[in-house]
XYZ file of C-alpha atoms in Angstrom:
535
model
C -84.758 0.201 58.408
C -83.631 -3.392 58.432
C -86.532 -5.725 59.527
C -86.522 -9.046 60.941
C -90.021 -10.674 61.403
C -90.723 -13.511 63.699
C -93.803 -15.536 62.822
C -94.929 -17.368 66.067
C -95.426 -21.096 65.654
C -98.932 -22.170 65.004
C -100.414 -24.860 67.462
C -99.944 -27.503 64.877
C -102.077 -30.607 65.858
C -104.128 -28.758 68.219
C -105.573 -26.675 65.369
C -105.000 -29.310 63.175
C -94.138 -29.900 58.976
C -86.519 -29.923 50.065
C -86.741 -28.334 47.296
C -84.398 -30.656 45.413
C -81.526 -28.668 43.839
C -80.042 -27.466 40.657
C -76.855 -25.713 39.742
C -78.143 -22.624 38.027
C -77.509 -19.076 37.259
C -75.849 -16.356 39.412
C -77.914 -13.628 38.190
C -79.092 -12.322 34.924
C -81.791 -9.652 35.784
C -85.589 -9.867 35.962
C -87.855 -10.660 32.993
C -91.184 -8.688 32.689
C -91.153 -7.655 36.230
C -91.593 -11.187 37.244
C -90.983 -11.926 41.001
C -87.887 -13.933 41.205
C -87.356 -16.624 43.811
C -83.931 -18.236 44.396
C -83.248 -21.587 45.774
C -80.155 -23.752 45.957
C -82.267 -26.890 45.291
C -81.637 -28.822 42.128
C -84.158 -30.042 39.401
C -82.638 -32.699 37.174
C -83.746 -35.550 34.898
C -81.551 -38.537 34.728
C -81.544 -42.200 33.890
C -82.536 -43.026 37.445
C -85.102 -40.161 37.612
C -86.210 -39.400 34.135
C -89.633 -37.866 35.319
C -88.923 -35.547 38.169
C -92.243 -33.758 37.874
C -94.535 -36.854 37.428
C -96.698 -37.042 40.527
C -96.467 -40.804 40.412
C -92.746 -40.573 40.908
C -92.072 -37.079 42.565
C -91.730 -37.479 46.355
C -89.544 -34.766 47.991
C -90.315 -31.311 49.031
C -88.572 -29.710 46.070
C -90.539 -31.184 43.333
C -93.619 -31.236 45.350
C -93.309 -27.424 45.749
C -93.372 -27.106 41.855
C -96.477 -29.500 41.756
C -98.255 -27.530 44.374
C -98.344 -24.464 41.983
C -99.392 -26.498 38.967
C -101.446 -29.476 40.012
C -104.784 -29.096 41.941
C -105.876 -31.382 44.622
C -109.269 -32.075 46.166
C -108.195 -30.715 49.494
C -105.606 -28.186 50.579
C -104.014 -26.844 53.845
C -104.806 -23.393 54.856
C -101.982 -21.082 54.689
C -101.380 -20.777 58.370
C -101.968 -24.446 59.277
C -105.143 -26.321 60.543
C -107.236 -28.893 58.991
C -107.535 -29.455 55.191
C -110.244 -27.516 53.306
C -111.717 -28.142 49.935
C -109.772 -27.011 46.909
C -110.686 -28.538 43.578
C -113.619 -29.952 45.639
C -116.728 -27.914 46.720
C -117.119 -30.199 49.656
C -115.573 -33.294 51.098
C -116.045 -35.494 54.139
C -116.443 -38.873 55.664
C -119.936 -40.457 55.308
C -119.502 -43.159 57.858
C -118.658 -43.464 61.564
C -115.516 -45.627 60.811
C -113.645 -43.173 58.624
C -113.657 -45.636 55.705
C -115.823 -43.933 53.190
C -114.774 -40.516 52.177
C -116.744 -38.512 49.348
C -116.030 -35.356 47.510
C -118.080 -33.313 45.317
C -116.135 -31.223 42.705
C -116.508 -27.432 42.067
C -118.512 -26.582 39.096
C -116.702 -25.594 35.816
C -113.335 -27.048 36.594
C -110.838 -27.029 33.706
C -107.401 -28.212 32.932
C -104.774 -25.478 31.849
C -105.654 -26.367 28.152
C -109.303 -25.529 28.555
C -110.531 -29.050 28.710
C -113.083 -30.058 31.308
C -111.913 -31.666 34.453
C -114.313 -34.289 35.754
C -114.747 -36.942 38.416
C -113.215 -39.585 36.137
C -110.088 -37.480 35.778
C -109.660 -37.541 39.527
C -110.161 -41.338 39.641
C -107.617 -41.666 36.888
C -105.019 -39.642 38.573
C -105.346 -41.486 41.861
C -105.423 -45.026 40.288
C -102.435 -44.068 38.070
C -100.181 -43.302 41.075
C -101.213 -46.574 42.759
C -100.872 -48.537 39.557
C -97.523 -47.340 38.641
C -96.316 -47.741 42.390
C -92.966 -46.284 41.619
C -90.338 -47.284 44.139
C -89.289 -43.783 44.947
C -92.782 -42.425 44.517
C -95.568 -41.492 46.904
C -97.903 -44.414 46.286
C -97.555 -45.615 49.943
C -99.413 -42.323 51.077
C -102.517 -43.645 49.118
C -102.012 -47.369 49.786
C -104.911 -47.412 52.183
C -107.380 -46.764 49.224
C -109.277 -49.917 48.328
C -111.301 -48.564 45.501
C -112.387 -45.251 43.999
C -115.741 -44.913 42.439
C -117.481 -41.927 40.581
C -121.042 -40.815 40.373
C -121.820 -38.480 37.685
C -119.296 -35.934 36.485
C -118.676 -34.306 39.952
C -118.705 -36.983 42.699
C -115.648 -39.058 43.759
C -115.997 -41.646 46.556
C -112.923 -43.384 48.207
C -113.435 -46.616 49.978
C -110.634 -47.310 52.364
C -109.211 -50.637 53.570
C -109.327 -49.322 57.088
C -110.326 -46.155 58.898
C -107.913 -43.286 58.524
C -108.806 -39.824 59.868
C -105.652 -38.412 58.379
C -106.839 -39.226 54.741
C -108.012 -35.604 53.947
C -104.450 -34.560 54.639
C -103.118 -37.055 52.048
C -105.567 -35.721 49.491
C -104.120 -32.338 49.988
C -100.534 -33.659 48.755
C -99.439 -33.704 45.230
C -99.525 -37.597 45.525
C -103.291 -36.985 44.795
C -102.620 -34.265 42.262
C -105.123 -34.227 39.348
C -103.561 -34.623 35.981
C -104.737 -34.388 32.383
C -105.252 -37.921 31.070
C -104.694 -36.568 27.655
C -101.007 -35.929 28.669
C -100.205 -38.717 30.999
C -100.128 -42.409 30.143
C -102.084 -44.676 32.720
C -99.098 -47.098 33.411
C -95.988 -45.158 32.472
C -94.177 -42.186 33.884
C -93.926 -39.067 31.919
C -90.340 -37.976 31.276
C -89.146 -34.605 31.294
C -90.301 -31.410 33.006
C -93.609 -30.725 31.631
C -96.740 -30.661 33.944
C -100.376 -30.646 32.823
C -102.938 -29.965 35.555
C -105.456 -27.487 36.687
C -103.542 -25.642 39.416
C -103.374 -21.738 39.871
C -100.186 -21.620 37.495
C -98.867 -23.149 34.358
C -95.146 -24.004 34.109
C -92.453 -23.314 31.534
C -89.132 -24.957 32.329
C -85.687 -23.764 30.933
C -83.067 -26.469 31.007
C -79.402 -27.197 30.026
C -77.982 -30.604 30.105
C -81.299 -31.978 31.831
C -80.887 -29.605 34.679
C -83.301 -26.695 35.116
C -81.971 -23.211 35.092
C -85.242 -21.446 35.514
C -88.875 -22.258 36.012
C -91.471 -19.635 35.096
C -95.015 -19.720 36.686
C -97.748 -18.000 34.808
C -101.340 -17.544 36.075
C -103.648 -20.261 34.737
C -106.620 -18.380 33.235
C -108.824 -21.530 33.611
C -108.011 -22.080 37.282
C -111.110 -22.435 39.629
C -110.267 -23.147 43.207
C -109.849 -21.870 46.714
C -106.521 -20.113 46.076
C -106.059 -16.443 44.877
C -102.851 -15.651 43.181
C -101.932 -12.183 44.820
C -99.454 -11.058 41.934
C -100.483 -10.083 38.431
C -96.899 -10.980 37.278
C -95.077 -14.060 36.548
C -93.055 -15.864 39.228
C -89.723 -17.227 38.540
C -87.850 -19.985 40.617
C -84.205 -19.709 39.773
C -81.833 -22.348 41.084
C -78.270 -21.492 42.362
C -75.144 -23.588 42.936
C -74.649 -22.375 46.369
C -76.106 -20.102 49.081
C -73.466 -17.381 48.767
C -74.180 -16.938 45.039
C -77.763 -16.624 45.821
C -77.290 -14.152 48.674
C -75.208 -11.941 46.347
C -77.900 -12.030 43.871
C -80.531 -10.925 46.278
C -78.312 -8.069 47.501
C -77.891 -6.811 43.909
C -81.477 -7.192 43.224
C -81.309 -9.896 40.640
C -83.687 -11.916 42.694
C -86.468 -10.723 45.078
C -86.628 -13.565 47.596
C -84.615 -16.557 48.660
C -85.647 -19.584 50.820
C -84.006 -22.888 50.801
C -81.296 -23.212 51.626
C -79.866 -20.113 53.726
C -76.837 -20.831 55.751
C -76.839 -19.941 59.518
C -74.115 -17.300 58.641
C -76.417 -15.835 56.044
C -79.390 -15.655 58.426
C -77.242 -13.903 61.036
C -75.449 -11.582 58.610
C -78.796 -10.535 56.827
C -80.611 -10.064 60.095
C -77.840 -7.705 61.359
C -77.365 -5.975 57.985
C -78.147 -2.310 57.926
C -79.481 -2.767 54.334
C -83.064 -1.207 54.635
C -84.217 -2.873 51.353
C -83.894 -6.456 52.814
C -86.022 -8.207 55.341
C -85.427 -11.688 57.088
C -88.534 -13.774 58.158
C -88.133 -16.671 60.630
C -90.839 -19.178 60.435
C -91.588 -22.314 62.439
C -90.484 -25.497 60.663
C -90.759 -29.170 61.005
C -87.940 -30.275 58.916
C -85.899 -33.034 60.682
C -82.667 -34.932 60.167
C -81.976 -38.405 61.288
C -79.735 -41.528 60.817
C -81.505 -44.517 59.174
C -80.244 -48.133 59.665
C -80.466 -51.102 57.280
C -81.286 -53.446 60.320
C -80.464 -56.387 58.090
C -76.906 -55.147 57.350
C -74.264 -57.151 59.411
C -72.841 -54.037 61.340
C -76.286 -52.591 62.084
C -78.239 -55.763 62.678
C -77.420 -55.856 66.379
C -79.695 -53.535 68.273
C -77.015 -52.954 70.796
C -74.850 -51.141 68.194
C -77.794 -48.878 67.195
C -78.548 -48.250 70.871
C -74.916 -47.477 71.624
C -74.963 -44.827 68.917
C -78.050 -43.448 70.253
C -76.219 -43.197 73.710
C -73.155 -41.480 72.349
C -74.554 -38.764 70.024
C -74.466 -35.272 71.545
C -77.433 -33.466 69.710
C -76.745 -30.094 71.516
C -73.152 -30.036 70.370
C -74.296 -31.155 66.795
C -76.799 -28.444 66.371
C -74.907 -25.553 68.111
C -71.765 -26.102 66.183
C -73.290 -26.399 62.745
C -76.632 -24.868 62.736
C -76.590 -22.310 65.632
C -80.118 -21.100 66.571
C -81.556 -22.589 63.105
C -81.833 -25.937 64.587
C -82.722 -27.696 68.025
C -81.947 -31.187 69.265
C -84.705 -33.783 68.572
C -85.391 -36.770 70.710
C -88.199 -38.389 68.756
C -89.468 -39.120 65.203
C -92.422 -36.711 65.988
C -91.318 -33.199 66.259
C -92.068 -30.603 69.061
C -95.277 -28.754 68.324
C -96.884 -31.806 66.781
C -99.667 -33.378 68.911
C -98.315 -36.710 70.437
C -94.723 -35.699 70.700
C -92.679 -37.181 73.468
C -88.929 -36.914 74.215
C -88.634 -40.853 74.004
C -84.919 -40.995 73.169
C -83.944 -38.615 75.999
C -86.011 -40.669 78.368
C -84.347 -43.897 77.274
C -80.862 -42.736 77.127
C -80.462 -39.465 78.893
C -77.140 -37.499 78.419
C -74.527 -38.946 76.240
C -72.349 -41.454 78.087
C -69.429 -43.682 76.958
C -69.824 -45.835 79.951
C -73.503 -46.624 79.169
C -72.644 -47.275 75.551
C -69.858 -49.589 76.468
C -72.082 -51.564 78.748
C -74.738 -51.957 75.889
C -72.140 -53.380 73.522
C -70.415 -55.512 76.302
C -73.838 -57.035 77.420
C -74.794 -57.836 73.749
C -71.230 -59.425 73.137
C -70.361 -56.943 70.405
C -66.586 -56.783 69.707
C -65.374 -53.181 69.648
C -64.365 -50.910 68.140
C -67.409 -51.238 65.784
C -66.074 -50.414 62.197
C -68.998 -48.702 59.879
C -69.373 -45.929 57.257
C -71.828 -42.997 57.921
C -73.177 -42.207 54.403
C -74.754 -38.844 53.539
C -75.844 -36.856 50.525
C -73.389 -34.009 49.778
C -75.772 -31.814 47.544
C -79.288 -32.116 48.814
C -79.727 -30.801 52.364
C -77.437 -27.737 52.508
C -73.889 -26.771 52.994
C -73.633 -27.855 56.553
C -74.274 -31.620 55.965
C -70.575 -32.562 55.716
C -69.674 -30.695 58.908
C -72.511 -32.340 60.661
C -71.207 -35.906 59.749
C -67.675 -34.868 60.720
C -68.938 -34.126 64.162
C -70.934 -37.430 64.386
C -67.858 -39.261 63.271
C -65.717 -37.522 66.066
C -68.328 -38.153 68.622
C -68.521 -41.868 67.914
C -64.814 -42.339 67.434
C -63.894 -40.446 70.590
C -65.465 -43.101 72.697
C -63.180 -45.755 71.521
C -66.195 -47.959 70.896
C -66.528 -47.141 67.060
C -64.265 -46.839 64.095
C -66.322 -44.528 61.791
C -65.575 -43.202 58.417
C -67.892 -40.843 56.448
C -68.723 -40.737 52.787
C -70.722 -38.124 50.730
C -72.545 -38.957 47.562
C -74.614 -36.910 45.140
C -78.417 -37.114 45.938
C -79.667 -39.078 42.944
C -77.094 -41.823 43.287
C -77.318 -41.585 47.190
C -81.074 -42.127 47.202
C -80.938 -45.027 44.709
C -78.253 -46.704 46.822
C -80.185 -46.273 49.939
C -83.223 -47.868 48.406
C -81.194 -50.722 47.056
C -79.915 -51.463 50.554
C -76.277 -50.511 49.883
C -75.781 -48.471 53.129
C -75.839 -49.817 56.579
C -76.084 -46.408 58.109
C -76.986 -43.337 56.182
C -78.223 -39.671 56.980
C -81.587 -38.456 55.687
C -83.880 -35.478 56.131
C -87.532 -35.309 56.306
C -90.028 -32.591 55.232
C -93.448 -33.776 56.257
C -96.242 -34.321 53.667
C -98.747 -33.015 56.166
C -98.534 -31.742 59.853
C -99.647 -34.785 61.729
C -97.811 -37.314 63.740
C -98.916 -40.043 61.452
C -96.571 -38.624 58.817
C -93.575 -38.817 61.095
C -94.296 -42.438 61.943
C -95.962 -44.364 59.006
C -93.333 -43.367 56.156
C -90.630 -44.832 58.206
C -92.253 -47.873 60.090
C -95.300 -49.092 57.955
C -95.194 -51.534 55.142
C -93.757 -50.294 51.795
C -92.109 -47.418 53.797
C -90.078 -44.510 52.382
C -86.785 -45.853 53.360
C -87.520 -49.512 52.210
C -86.357 -50.438 55.686
C -86.434 -54.056 56.622
C -87.352 -53.154 60.161
C -90.810 -54.488 60.930
C -92.473 -54.226 64.253
C -95.959 -56.028 64.221
C -97.391 -54.095 67.194
C -96.497 -50.702 65.481
C -97.890 -51.892 62.060
C -101.002 -53.872 63.095
C -102.056 -52.142 66.414
C -100.683 -48.720 67.191
C -100.662 -46.977 63.615
C -104.334 -48.343 62.913
C -105.526 -47.183 66.311
C -104.036 -43.680 65.939
C -105.681 -43.258 62.628
C -109.105 -44.226 63.941
C -109.108 -41.012 65.951
C -110.611 -38.208 64.224
C -109.848 -35.964 67.402
C -105.915 -36.132 67.013
C -105.591 -35.348 70.635
C -107.063 -38.788 71.287
C -104.420 -40.330 69.032
C -101.685 -39.300 71.422
C -101.384 -42.639 73.389
C -100.767 -44.932 70.510
C -98.459 -42.368 68.985
C -96.417 -42.153 72.174
C -96.207 -45.855 72.293
C -94.799 -45.962 68.811
C -92.123 -43.292 69.753
C -91.038 -45.457 72.898
C -90.664 -48.654 70.708
C -88.561 -46.747 68.335
C -86.284 -45.445 71.028
C -85.628 -48.904 72.330
C -85.063 -50.614 68.863
C -83.575 -47.532 67.105
C -84.423 -48.448 63.394
C -83.827 -44.653 62.998
C -81.953 -42.103 65.168
C -83.582 -38.556 65.268
C -80.948 -35.907 65.413
C -82.476 -32.337 65.175
C -85.586 -30.176 64.071
C -85.006 -27.135 62.037
C -86.311 -23.571 61.775
C -86.805 -21.997 58.388
C -85.982 -18.655 57.002
C -86.943 -16.451 54.046
C -85.039 -13.386 52.989
C -86.656 -10.832 50.552
C -86.501 -7.331 49.004
C -88.736 -5.046 51.076
C -91.255 -4.415 48.171
C -92.331 -8.118 48.132
C -95.423 -8.693 50.130
C -96.725 -12.001 51.443
C -93.263 -13.173 52.461
C -94.447 -14.364 55.917
C -96.733 -16.872 53.963
C -94.132 -17.906 51.331
C -93.579 -21.239 53.271
C -95.850 -23.031 55.740
C -94.444 -25.179 58.590
C -94.236 -28.161 56.318
C -91.877 -26.165 53.905
C -94.706 -26.092 51.347
C -94.067 -23.232 49.080
C -97.035 -20.916 48.538
C -96.067 -18.733 45.581
C -99.568 -17.561 45.224
C -99.211 -15.466 48.407
C -96.500 -13.214 46.846
C -96.870 -9.933 45.313
C -94.930 -6.816 44.592
C -95.803 -3.775 46.560
C -93.923 -0.591 47.547
C -90.691 -0.678 49.480
C -90.434 1.336 52.613
């Protein structure tokens, strides 16, 4: 029989949301009975990004999904969601009432994959290295609230924070806090290439052509000691594909065992209805979101009225239905539905799309129409539907007569560099959260040294609301400042949220653990996979 499994959404927030992509092989068979996982994500090294797997540089879901298999962190998220639990640590916790001192005791007998001992000093080195390098594309901002790191003996690490932060355990569960072997990583310089030396459940072997990976082979690390238990006795391969159709054909042929990012809506529908009794499709809750970002210093986007008029015109329902079908839903806030503190601020502010209201916003601000601008997007990072999505956005804006919009696609590495350098007034981006808490949908876009390098700065958000929300250990109690942030964003529109996505995995029916292959944050959990007996 053909099976479609629906995993019900976890109550994220009450219990406690891309893979980057390479043009690889179309098939090629299996090696040593390895479990082969297909992806359309690309892993490349270039002059702009010579160190894709260095945790001081890597900051996208794709590379993080590689690092999660190979680097150990003090904390980790349970496979079904919830609050972080100790991983490399035996125990961790705040030791004060203000959430400013966080202490961890390491597990006994920790070793790196080369067999050398892992101590508290190695944890200190790894954290301070990320903060010291402070790569402009990297995750240092996640750890920026750390004031000092100290050690006590070989097994105790103490973090002193600049201000209280109840979300800090989540941040210690991200690859930004991955523990690296100091013998393989210089303290003040990125490590180029694809090698990773850590203490995680797997070691990594990378096959590359022209600085682009064609295959990653994960092998059990015999020295690993932690909370995770790899289910498979075989190797696991991650095999990149140039497009979803090639990946889908490879799955049907049996050349790969599972495919995740990125399946098209057409593939999801086709595979779900397919009579092939050797395949199954699993639908999972997701916290992926897409949005438009604005350089609020750029002449065309500097006027708040221009940004508000765009928010007034965009028809999210049409956008999602025509491009993504049931795989996406309209999003009216930076904070997705199912996350504690979510509110539909943009709908509350603008209601249904209205040309008349948009015209009034521009007229009252003295903005001459039509407003001429370019919507920039990446054509190789977020899936095959991105171009169509921006074609629809262009039509929606231009049909009002208030805008004269063009669109332009650029390859990801160049696109990201251009965005950080402020070359785009308006651009499309996606977000896969570092951890499933509202803070991670707010601070990366609005705090100092934010992910977008955005010039937008609201002192109330930065100095009052974000700190107030982080003080609350009970995340339900953080809802009020989080909702206030969303309301300010809806009025100022430094970013314009568009949609929230679901996620799907398709697999051969002899692969078990498929329902845990991705968590809601799109974190890949390869240790959950094993090969069983097909029905």
